[in-house]
Structures are given as C-alpha cells and as structure tokens.
Amino acid sequence: MQTEVVTGNRDGRHGGGSGHGAGAGDHGGSGHGGSGHGDARHGDGTHASPAFYWIIGGILTVITAVEVAIFYIPALDAVLVPSLLVLSAGKFLLVVMFFMHLKFDSRVFSGVFLAGLVLAMFMTVALVVLYHVLPAYDFMG
Amino acid sequence: MAHAAAVAPDDHHYTSTGLSSWKVGFWAFIGSECLFFATLISTYLVYKGRSITGPYPEEILDIPLTTISTFVLLMSSLAMVLALDGVQRGSRKLALIWLGTVILLGATFLGFQVYEFNHFVHEGLTIGTNVFGSSFFVLTGFHGAHVAVGLIWLLTLWILAFRNKLPATDSLKVEIAGLYWHFVDVVWIVIFTLVYLIQ
C-alpha cells in the first residue's frame, strides 16, 4: 500500500515548483505551485496519498472506539477523564496535522491557528477555574 | 519574464510571504472560531452539574447514537480530504464522488442531531428547562449551524464540479472549504469528549 507523503518547503517562499513560479521573484514555486502541479497545491508544499488518508481515517475510528469502550468499562473510571482527554487530543492533532495539512504546510498557518487555539484554551481553563473550581472552596472561612 | 507573461493570470492573491492570502486569512478566521467555540464550551463546563431540575445529562444523553454520528462526521472529513486530492489531480469524477460523499455524510450527521434534539424535547429537555439544556442546546446548536453552512458551501462546490467548472487550478476553493469542514469536525471531537463522554 502506497503511503508516501510529499512535502515541500515549510517557509512558503521557495517551492521550486514549475507552476506559476518562474519569474515571480521570491514568490516563486511555493506560492504558485510548490509541488509542481501549477496552482493546484497553493504552495505550501503539501499532500499525502489517498492511502495515507485512509490510514489516518482508520486510526481516528479506532481511537473513537477506544474512547467509547473506556466510557463503558467501570474498572477504568479512575482514569476515565485523563484517558479521554489524551485520546481526544490525539484525534484533534491527527485531523489538524494531516487532514488540514498543518504538518506539511507553512509554519505561518500553524502560528496563526495556534494563536487563536492557545488563547481559547487559556480562556476556557481560566473561566472553569474561576467559576467552577474556586467556588467549591470557601476561602472566607 | 517572458515565461511569466505566458502563464495565464489567476484570481488568487498572495501575501509577501508567498502564501495565499485567502488561506492565511482563513486560518486567522479558524483561530477566531476557536475562541468562539471556547466561550460556548466554557459556559457548558462552568454550569455543569448546576441544574436543579432534570432531565440531567446522564439521564438523557445517548452515547451509542452519538458515537455513530461522531463516526459519520469523522468519515466525512476523510471524504473531504479525498475530494481535495481528486480536484488537485484534475479528476472530475473523483471530485464529484467524494464531494457528494461529504455532503451525504454531513447531512446524515445533521439528521442525527435533529433526531437527538427532537428526542430531548419529547423527554422534557428544552433550551429553557435548566442550565444544562440552555448550555447544551446553544453549544451543539451553533455547531450544527456550522455544519449546515458547510453543507451549503460544499453543495455549491459539487455543482461547480458537476458543471465542469472546478479545474485543478481552482483547488484552493476546495482546500479552504475543506479547512472549514475539518475545523467543524475537530470542534465535534472536543464536544463529544467533554459533553457526552465526561459526564
């Protein structure tokens, strides 16, 4: 089964493609066709074979099945929350890295996305701690 | 320069980094959407366990049904990335098949959600019943609205492909729609864990 992953430059400036790049200065290959398919890849040097995507889909299915199994096994109640959070984060990462191509795309995209994601995670944790966790403790005695 | 002049101009715009401005802008939009859904998820978590009347989550959430709908949405993401691959290869047939598959799976997911909402209302849980109902319906309702918008978007792409107006040079259109669709999928991954499995 063919599972090759074709990667290009991650800085998004020097793709070396033969698409619209020639004569376009430092916007060359990557910006207008980094993987040599004209404008098809938008540069950012990224794609994997369909077989690779099927494998990722299979892994996502297996992780979901494991999550539900953990939910239904009483003996695993003690590790339910951390296990589910780790598995969920794994699924999140697989989709973002491979289906959304961040693994192979320019780091600029990762930076723009992570800025919002980190802020969102910080805000969620802060709100839950302030309004859900701390009120459980009676600090005023 | 002669070669550059010979290449047909496209309607894509590029930033000074050489990256597509559409794509950079869309990733920024997705970053802002993270904050949007974070507010809804935070609200759900803050009010978790504070309902003073039922139905409560453990009484009403249907894990087997939601597991199936989660699987359906995950597979729609797989179909989406295969649709992009088909368009990039210039295959109209693959584009039509996989975009059609995404639309069918997305519509199935929405169908599951409509069934679930209807079931909850019949069980006595509405948006005004308790804080669980309020935060649950707002969170999953906004997610469902995003799925619906994605379906309309994908349907327009399918029509373009059907009319043979979606060449490989226009694959950015499918790529950006795909980013949106995958984002909707990752939001559901989080909701499925935090709302359904961690009760």
PDB file of N, CA, C and O in Angstrom, chain B residues 56-106:
ATOM      1  N   TYR B  56     -31.239  15.408  33.594  1.00  0.00           N
ATOM      2  CA  TYR B  56     -29.800  15.625  33.717  1.00  0.00           C
ATOM      3  C   TYR B  56     -29.074  14.893  32.580  1.00  0.00           C
ATOM      4  O   TYR B  56     -29.633  13.964  31.978  1.00  0.00           O
ATOM      5  N   PRO B  57     -27.815  15.302  32.314  1.00  0.00           N
ATOM      6  CA  PRO B  57     -27.082  14.703  31.185  1.00  0.00           C
ATOM      7  C   PRO B  57     -27.047  13.182  31.224  1.00  0.00           C
ATOM      8  O   PRO B  57     -27.287  12.520  30.201  1.00  0.00           O
ATOM      9  N   GLU B  58     -26.753  12.613  32.406  1.00  0.00           N
ATOM     10  CA  GLU B  58     -26.603  11.156  32.480  1.00  0.00           C
ATOM     11  C   GLU B  58     -27.917  10.418  32.223  1.00  0.00           C
ATOM     12  O   GLU B  58     -27.920   9.228  31.917  1.00  0.00           O
ATOM     13  N   GLU B  59     -29.043  11.148  32.342  1.00  0.00           N
ATOM     14  CA  GLU B  59     -30.345  10.514  32.118  1.00  0.00           C
ATOM     15  C   GLU B  59     -30.747  10.534  30.639  1.00  0.00           C
ATOM     16  O   GLU B  59     -31.571   9.728  30.210  1.00  0.00           O
ATOM     17  N   ILE B  60     -30.178  11.452  29.906  1.00  0.00           N
ATOM     18  CA  ILE B  60     -30.763  11.717  28.587  1.00  0.00           C
ATOM     19  C   ILE B  60     -29.795  11.549  27.403  1.00  0.00           C
ATOM     20  O   ILE B  60     -30.223  11.271  26.282  1.00  0.00           O
ATOM     21  N   LEU B  61     -28.493  11.716  27.663  1.00  0.00           N
ATOM     22  CA  LEU B  61     -27.552  11.622  26.544  1.00  0.00           C
ATOM     23  C   LEU B  61     -27.450  10.176  26.058  1.00  0.00           C
ATOM     24  O   LEU B  61     -27.308   9.254  26.858  1.00  0.00           O
ATOM     25  N   ASP B  62     -27.509  10.018  24.743  1.00  0.00           N
ATOM     26  CA  ASP B  62     -27.492   8.690  24.128  1.00  0.00           C
ATOM     27  C   ASP B  62     -26.109   8.462  23.500  1.00  0.00           C
ATOM     28  O   ASP B  62     -25.834   8.924  22.395  1.00  0.00           O
ATOM     29  N   ILE B  63     -25.257   7.739  24.230  1.00  0.00           N
ATOM     30  CA  ILE B  63     -23.870   7.566  23.767  1.00  0.00           C
ATOM     31  C   ILE B  63     -23.780   6.714  22.488  1.00  0.00           C
ATOM     32  O   ILE B  63     -23.063   7.108  21.554  1.00  0.00           O
ATOM     33  N   PRO B  64     -24.483   5.574  22.395  1.00  0.00           N
ATOM     34  CA  PRO B  64     -24.364   4.791  21.150  1.00  0.00           C
ATOM     35  C   PRO B  64     -24.754   5.597  19.906  1.00  0.00           C
ATOM     36  O   PRO B  64     -24.055   5.566  18.888  1.00  0.00           O
ATOM     37  N   LEU B  65     -25.856   6.334  20.008  1.00  0.00           N
ATOM     38  CA  LEU B  65     -26.300   7.131  18.858  1.00  0.00           C
ATOM     39  C   LEU B  65     -25.265   8.195  18.494  1.00  0.00           C
ATOM     40  O   LEU B  65     -24.923   8.384  17.320  1.00  0.00           O
ATOM     41  N   THR B  66     -24.740   8.866  19.531  1.00  0.00           N
ATOM     42  CA  THR B  66     -23.778   9.942  19.263  1.00  0.00           C
ATOM     43  C   THR B  66     -22.444   9.379  18.767  1.00  0.00           C
ATOM     44  O   THR B  66     -21.747  10.038  17.997  1.00  0.00           O
ATOM     45  N   THR B  67     -22.113   8.170  19.199  1.00  0.00           N
ATOM     46  CA  THR B  67     -20.886   7.536  18.688  1.00  0.00           C
ATOM     47  C   THR B  67     -20.997   7.325  17.182  1.00  0.00           C
ATOM     48  O   THR B  67     -20.042   7.582  16.440  1.00  0.00           O
ATOM     49  N   ILE B  68     -22.171   6.890  16.756  1.00  0.00           N
ATOM     50  CA  ILE B  68     -22.370   6.676  15.307  1.00  0.00           C
ATOM     51  C   ILE B  68     -22.267   8.004  14.561  1.00  0.00           C
ATOM     52  O   ILE B  68     -21.608   8.112  13.523  1.00  0.00           O
ATOM     53  N   SER B  69     -22.918   9.043  15.101  1.00  0.00           N
ATOM     54  CA  SER B  69     -22.876  10.334  14.399  1.00  0.00           C
ATOM     55  C   SER B  69     -21.452  10.904  14.402  1.00  0.00           C
ATOM     56  O   SER B  69     -21.037  11.553  13.441  1.00  0.00           O
ATOM     57  N   THR B  70     -20.697  10.628  15.468  1.00  0.00           N
ATOM     58  CA  THR B  70     -19.300  11.077  15.512  1.00  0.00           C
ATOM     59  C   THR B  70     -18.488  10.360  14.432  1.00  0.00           C
ATOM     60  O   THR B  70     -17.679  10.979  13.727  1.00  0.00           O
ATOM     61  N   PHE B  71     -18.728   9.059  14.300  1.00  0.00           N
ATOM     62  CA  PHE B  71     -18.040   8.280  13.263  1.00  0.00           C
ATOM     63  C   PHE B  71     -18.387   8.824  11.873  1.00  0.00           C
ATOM     64  O   PHE B  71     -17.511   8.969  11.016  1.00  0.00           O
ATOM     65  N   VAL B  72     -19.649   9.150  11.687  1.00  0.00           N
ATOM     66  CA  VAL B  72     -20.091   9.691  10.395  1.00  0.00           C
ATOM     67  C   VAL B  72     -19.350  10.996  10.070  1.00  0.00           C
ATOM     68  O   VAL B  72     -18.863  11.202   8.954  1.00  0.00           O
ATOM     69  N   LEU B  73     -19.221  11.869  11.075  1.00  0.00           N
ATOM     70  CA  LEU B  73     -18.551  13.151  10.829  1.00  0.00           C
ATOM     71  C   LEU B  73     -17.053  12.948  10.574  1.00  0.00           C
ATOM     72  O   LEU B  73     -16.460  13.624   9.720  1.00  0.00           O
ATOM     73  N   LEU B  74     -16.444  12.016  11.306  1.00  0.00           N
ATOM     74  CA  LEU B  74     -15.029  11.723  11.074  1.00  0.00           C
ATOM     75  C   LEU B  74     -14.808  11.208   9.650  1.00  0.00           C
ATOM     76  O   LEU B  74     -13.863  11.609   8.966  1.00  0.00           O
ATOM     77  N   MET B  75     -15.700  10.333   9.204  1.00  0.00           N
ATOM     78  CA  MET B  75     -15.563   9.797   7.858  1.00  0.00           C
ATOM     79  C   MET B  75     -15.811  10.873   6.796  1.00  0.00           C
ATOM     80  O   MET B  75     -15.259  10.823   5.703  1.00  0.00           O
ATOM     81  N   SER B  76     -16.648  11.859   7.152  1.00  0.00           N
ATOM     82  CA  SER B  76     -16.874  12.953   6.199  1.00  0.00           C
ATOM     83  C   SER B  76     -15.592  13.770   6.022  1.00  0.00           C
ATOM     84  O   SER B  76     -15.313  14.288   4.944  1.00  0.00           O
ATOM     85  N   SER B  77     -14.808  13.856   7.099  1.00  0.00           N
ATOM     86  CA  SER B  77     -13.524  14.557   6.982  1.00  0.00           C
ATOM     87  C   SER B  77     -12.577  13.791   6.069  1.00  0.00           C
ATOM     88  O   SER B  77     -11.825  14.384   5.281  1.00  0.00           O
ATOM     89  N   LEU B  78     -12.603  12.460   6.204  1.00  0.00           N
ATOM     90  CA  LEU B  78     -11.779  11.627   5.315  1.00  0.00           C
ATOM     91  C   LEU B  78     -12.210  11.844   3.859  1.00  0.00           C
ATOM     92  O   LEU B  78     -11.370  12.048   2.973  1.00  0.00           O
ATOM     93  N   ALA B  79     -13.530  11.835   3.629  1.00  0.00           N
ATOM     94  CA  ALA B  79     -14.039  12.044   2.270  1.00  0.00           C
ATOM     95  C   ALA B  79     -13.645  13.425   1.748  1.00  0.00           C
ATOM     96  O   ALA B  79     -13.350  13.597   0.564  1.00  0.00           O
ATOM     97  N   MET B  80     -13.616  14.415   2.639  1.00  0.00           N
ATOM     98  CA  MET B  80     -13.277  15.788   2.233  1.00  0.00           C
ATOM     99  C   MET B  80     -11.844  15.865   1.724  1.00  0.00           C
ATOM    100  O   MET B  80     -11.561  16.494   0.702  1.00  0.00           O
ATOM    101  N   VAL B  81     -10.935  15.225   2.449  1.00  0.00           N
ATOM    102  CA  VAL B  81      -9.534  15.291   2.043  1.00  0.00           C
ATOM    103  C   VAL B  81      -9.322  14.486   0.746  1.00  0.00           C
ATOM    104  O   VAL B  81      -8.483  14.839  -0.089  1.00  0.00           O
ATOM    105  N   LEU B  82     -10.130  13.443   0.549  1.00  0.00           N
ATOM    106  CA  LEU B  82     -10.048  12.679  -0.703  1.00  0.00           C
ATOM    107  C   LEU B  82     -10.637  13.488  -1.863  1.00  0.00           C
ATOM    108  O   LEU B  82     -10.167  13.400  -2.995  1.00  0.00           O
ATOM    109  N   ALA B  83     -11.663  14.301  -1.556  1.00  0.00           N
ATOM    110  CA  ALA B  83     -12.237  15.178  -2.584  1.00  0.00           C
ATOM    111  C   ALA B  83     -11.199  16.203  -3.038  1.00  0.00           C
ATOM    112  O   ALA B  83     -11.044  16.460  -4.236  1.00  0.00           O
ATOM    113  N   LEU B  84     -10.484  16.778  -2.065  1.00  0.00           N
ATOM    114  CA  LEU B  84      -9.434  17.749  -2.411  1.00  0.00           C
ATOM    115  C   LEU B  84      -8.365  17.087  -3.275  1.00  0.00           C
ATOM    116  O   LEU B  84      -7.911  17.656  -4.270  1.00  0.00           O
ATOM    117  N   ASP B  85      -7.991  15.870  -2.895  1.00  0.00           N
ATOM    118  CA  ASP B  85      -6.991  15.135  -3.668  1.00  0.00           C
ATOM    119  C   ASP B  85      -7.483  14.918  -5.103  1.00  0.00           C
ATOM    120  O   ASP B  85      -6.721  15.092  -6.058  1.00  0.00           O
ATOM    121  N   GLY B  86      -8.778  14.580  -5.245  1.00  0.00           N
ATOM    122  CA  GLY B  86      -9.351  14.371  -6.566  1.00  0.00           C
ATOM    123  C   GLY B  86      -9.316  15.634  -7.410  1.00  0.00           C
ATOM    124  O   GLY B  86      -8.947  15.601  -8.590  1.00  0.00           O
ATOM    125  N   VAL B  87      -9.676  16.765  -6.790  1.00  0.00           N
ATOM    126  CA  VAL B  87      -9.672  18.040  -7.524  1.00  0.00           C
ATOM    127  C   VAL B  87      -8.238  18.398  -7.926  1.00  0.00           C
ATOM    128  O   VAL B  87      -7.983  18.838  -9.048  1.00  0.00           O
ATOM    129  N   GLN B  88      -7.297  18.211  -6.991  1.00  0.00           N
ATOM    130  CA  GLN B  88      -5.907  18.548  -7.287  1.00  0.00           C
ATOM    131  C   GLN B  88      -5.342  17.677  -8.415  1.00  0.00           C
ATOM    132  O   GLN B  88      -4.466  18.087  -9.149  1.00  0.00           O
ATOM    133  N   ARG B  89      -5.864  16.453  -8.519  1.00  0.00           N
ATOM    134  CA  ARG B  89      -5.441  15.569  -9.608  1.00  0.00           C
ATOM    135  C   ARG B  89      -6.154  15.906 -10.923  1.00  0.00           C
ATOM    136  O   ARG B  89      -5.881  15.298 -11.957  1.00  0.00           O
ATOM    137  N   GLY B  90      -7.129  16.792 -10.830  1.00  0.00           N
ATOM    138  CA  GLY B  90      -7.868  17.175 -12.037  1.00  0.00           C
ATOM    139  C   GLY B  90      -8.924  16.150 -12.420  1.00  0.00           C
ATOM    140  O   GLY B  90      -9.390  16.114 -13.556  1.00  0.00           O
ATOM    141  N   SER B  91      -9.317  15.297 -11.473  1.00  0.00           N
ATOM    142  CA  SER B  91     -10.303  14.261 -11.760  1.00  0.00           C
ATOM    143  C   SER B  91     -11.701  14.736 -11.363  1.00  0.00           C
ATOM    144  O   SER B  91     -12.035  14.816 -10.178  1.00  0.00           O
ATOM    145  N   ARG B  92     -12.511  15.031 -12.360  1.00  0.00           N
ATOM    146  CA  ARG B  92     -13.884  15.488 -12.096  1.00  0.00           C
ATOM    147  C   ARG B  92     -14.694  14.384 -11.431  1.00  0.00           C
ATOM    148  O   ARG B  92     -15.507  14.633 -10.549  1.00  0.00           O
ATOM    149  N   LYS B  93     -14.440  13.140 -11.862  1.00  0.00           N
ATOM    150  CA  LYS B  93     -15.189  12.002 -11.329  1.00  0.00           C
ATOM    151  C   LYS B  93     -14.934  11.844  -9.824  1.00  0.00           C
ATOM    152  O   LYS B  93     -15.871  11.722  -9.022  1.00  0.00           O
ATOM    153  N   LEU B  94     -13.633  11.874  -9.442  1.00  0.00           N
ATOM    154  CA  LEU B  94     -13.307  11.739  -8.020  1.00  0.00           C
ATOM    155  C   LEU B  94     -13.866  12.905  -7.207  1.00  0.00           C
ATOM    156  O   LEU B  94     -14.362  12.726  -6.095  1.00  0.00           O
ATOM    157  N   ALA B  95     -13.780  14.102  -7.805  1.00  0.00           N
ATOM    158  CA  ALA B  95     -14.298  15.284  -7.101  1.00  0.00           C
ATOM    159  C   ALA B  95     -15.791  15.131  -6.832  1.00  0.00           C
ATOM    160  O   ALA B  95     -16.271  15.387  -5.723  1.00  0.00           O
ATOM    161  N   LEU B  96     -16.533  14.700  -7.848  1.00  0.00           N
ATOM    162  CA  LEU B  96     -17.982  14.541  -7.684  1.00  0.00           C
ATOM    163  C   LEU B  96     -18.313  13.459  -6.663  1.00  0.00           C
ATOM    164  O   LEU B  96     -19.176  13.642  -5.800  1.00  0.00           O
ATOM    165  N   ILE B  97     -17.602  12.341  -6.742  1.00  0.00           N
ATOM    166  CA  ILE B  97     -17.888  11.224  -5.827  1.00  0.00           C
ATOM    167  C   ILE B  97     -17.612  11.624  -4.379  1.00  0.00           C
ATOM    168  O   ILE B  97     -18.462  11.452  -3.495  1.00  0.00           O
ATOM    169  N   TRP B  98     -16.428  12.186  -4.140  1.00  0.00           N
ATOM    170  CA  TRP B  98     -16.048  12.454  -2.743  1.00  0.00           C
ATOM    171  C   TRP B  98     -16.753  13.680  -2.178  1.00  0.00           C
ATOM    172  O   TRP B  98     -17.125  13.688  -0.996  1.00  0.00           O
ATOM    173  N   LEU B  99     -16.953  14.723  -3.011  1.00  0.00           N
ATOM    174  CA  LEU B  99     -17.726  15.869  -2.502  1.00  0.00           C
ATOM    175  C   LEU B  99     -19.159  15.427  -2.191  1.00  0.00           C
ATOM    176  O   LEU B  99     -19.737  15.834  -1.179  1.00  0.00           O
ATOM    177  N   GLY B 100     -19.710  14.578  -3.056  1.00  0.00           N
ATOM    178  CA  GLY B 100     -21.047  14.053  -2.814  1.00  0.00           C
ATOM    179  C   GLY B 100     -21.100  13.229  -1.535  1.00  0.00           C
ATOM    180  O   GLY B 100     -22.065  13.308  -0.763  1.00  0.00           O
ATOM    181  N   THR B 101     -20.021  12.465  -1.291  1.00  0.00           N
ATOM    182  CA  THR B 101     -19.963  11.656  -0.067  1.00  0.00           C
ATOM    183  C   THR B 101     -19.921  12.547   1.171  1.00  0.00           C
ATOM    184  O   THR B 101     -20.602  12.280   2.166  1.00  0.00           O
ATOM    185  N   VAL B 102     -19.126  13.620   1.097  1.00  0.00           N
ATOM    186  CA  VAL B 102     -19.055  14.550   2.239  1.00  0.00           C
ATOM    187  C   VAL B 102     -20.441  15.133   2.516  1.00  0.00           C
ATOM    188  O   VAL B 102     -20.882  15.200   3.671  1.00  0.00           O
ATOM    189  N   ILE B 103     -21.119  15.540   1.451  1.00  0.00           N
ATOM    190  CA  ILE B 103     -22.446  16.145   1.615  1.00  0.00           C
ATOM    191  C   ILE B 103     -23.425  15.144   2.238  1.00  0.00           C
ATOM    192  O   ILE B 103     -24.160  15.473   3.174  1.00  0.00           O
ATOM    193  N   LEU B 104     -23.392  13.906   1.752  1.00  0.00           N
ATOM    194  CA  LEU B 104     -24.290  12.883   2.300  1.00  0.00           C
ATOM    195  C   LEU B 104     -23.993  12.610   3.775  1.00  0.00           C
ATOM    196  O   LEU B 104     -24.906  12.540   4.609  1.00  0.00           O
ATOM    197  N   LEU B 105     -22.704  12.471   4.095  1.00  0.00           N
ATOM    198  CA  LEU B 105     -22.338  12.186   5.487  1.00  0.00           C
ATOM    199  C   LEU B 105     -22.658  13.378   6.395  1.00  0.00           C
ATOM    200  O   LEU B 105     -23.134  13.201   7.516  1.00  0.00           O
ATOM    201  N   GLY B 106     -22.399  14.581   5.889  1.00  0.00           N
ATOM    202  CA  GLY B 106     -22.710  15.775   6.680  1.00  0.00           C
ATOM    203  C   GLY B 106     -24.203  15.897   6.934  1.00  0.00           C
ATOM    204  O   GLY B 106     -24.640  16.222   8.036  1.00  0.00           O
TER     205      GLY B 106
END
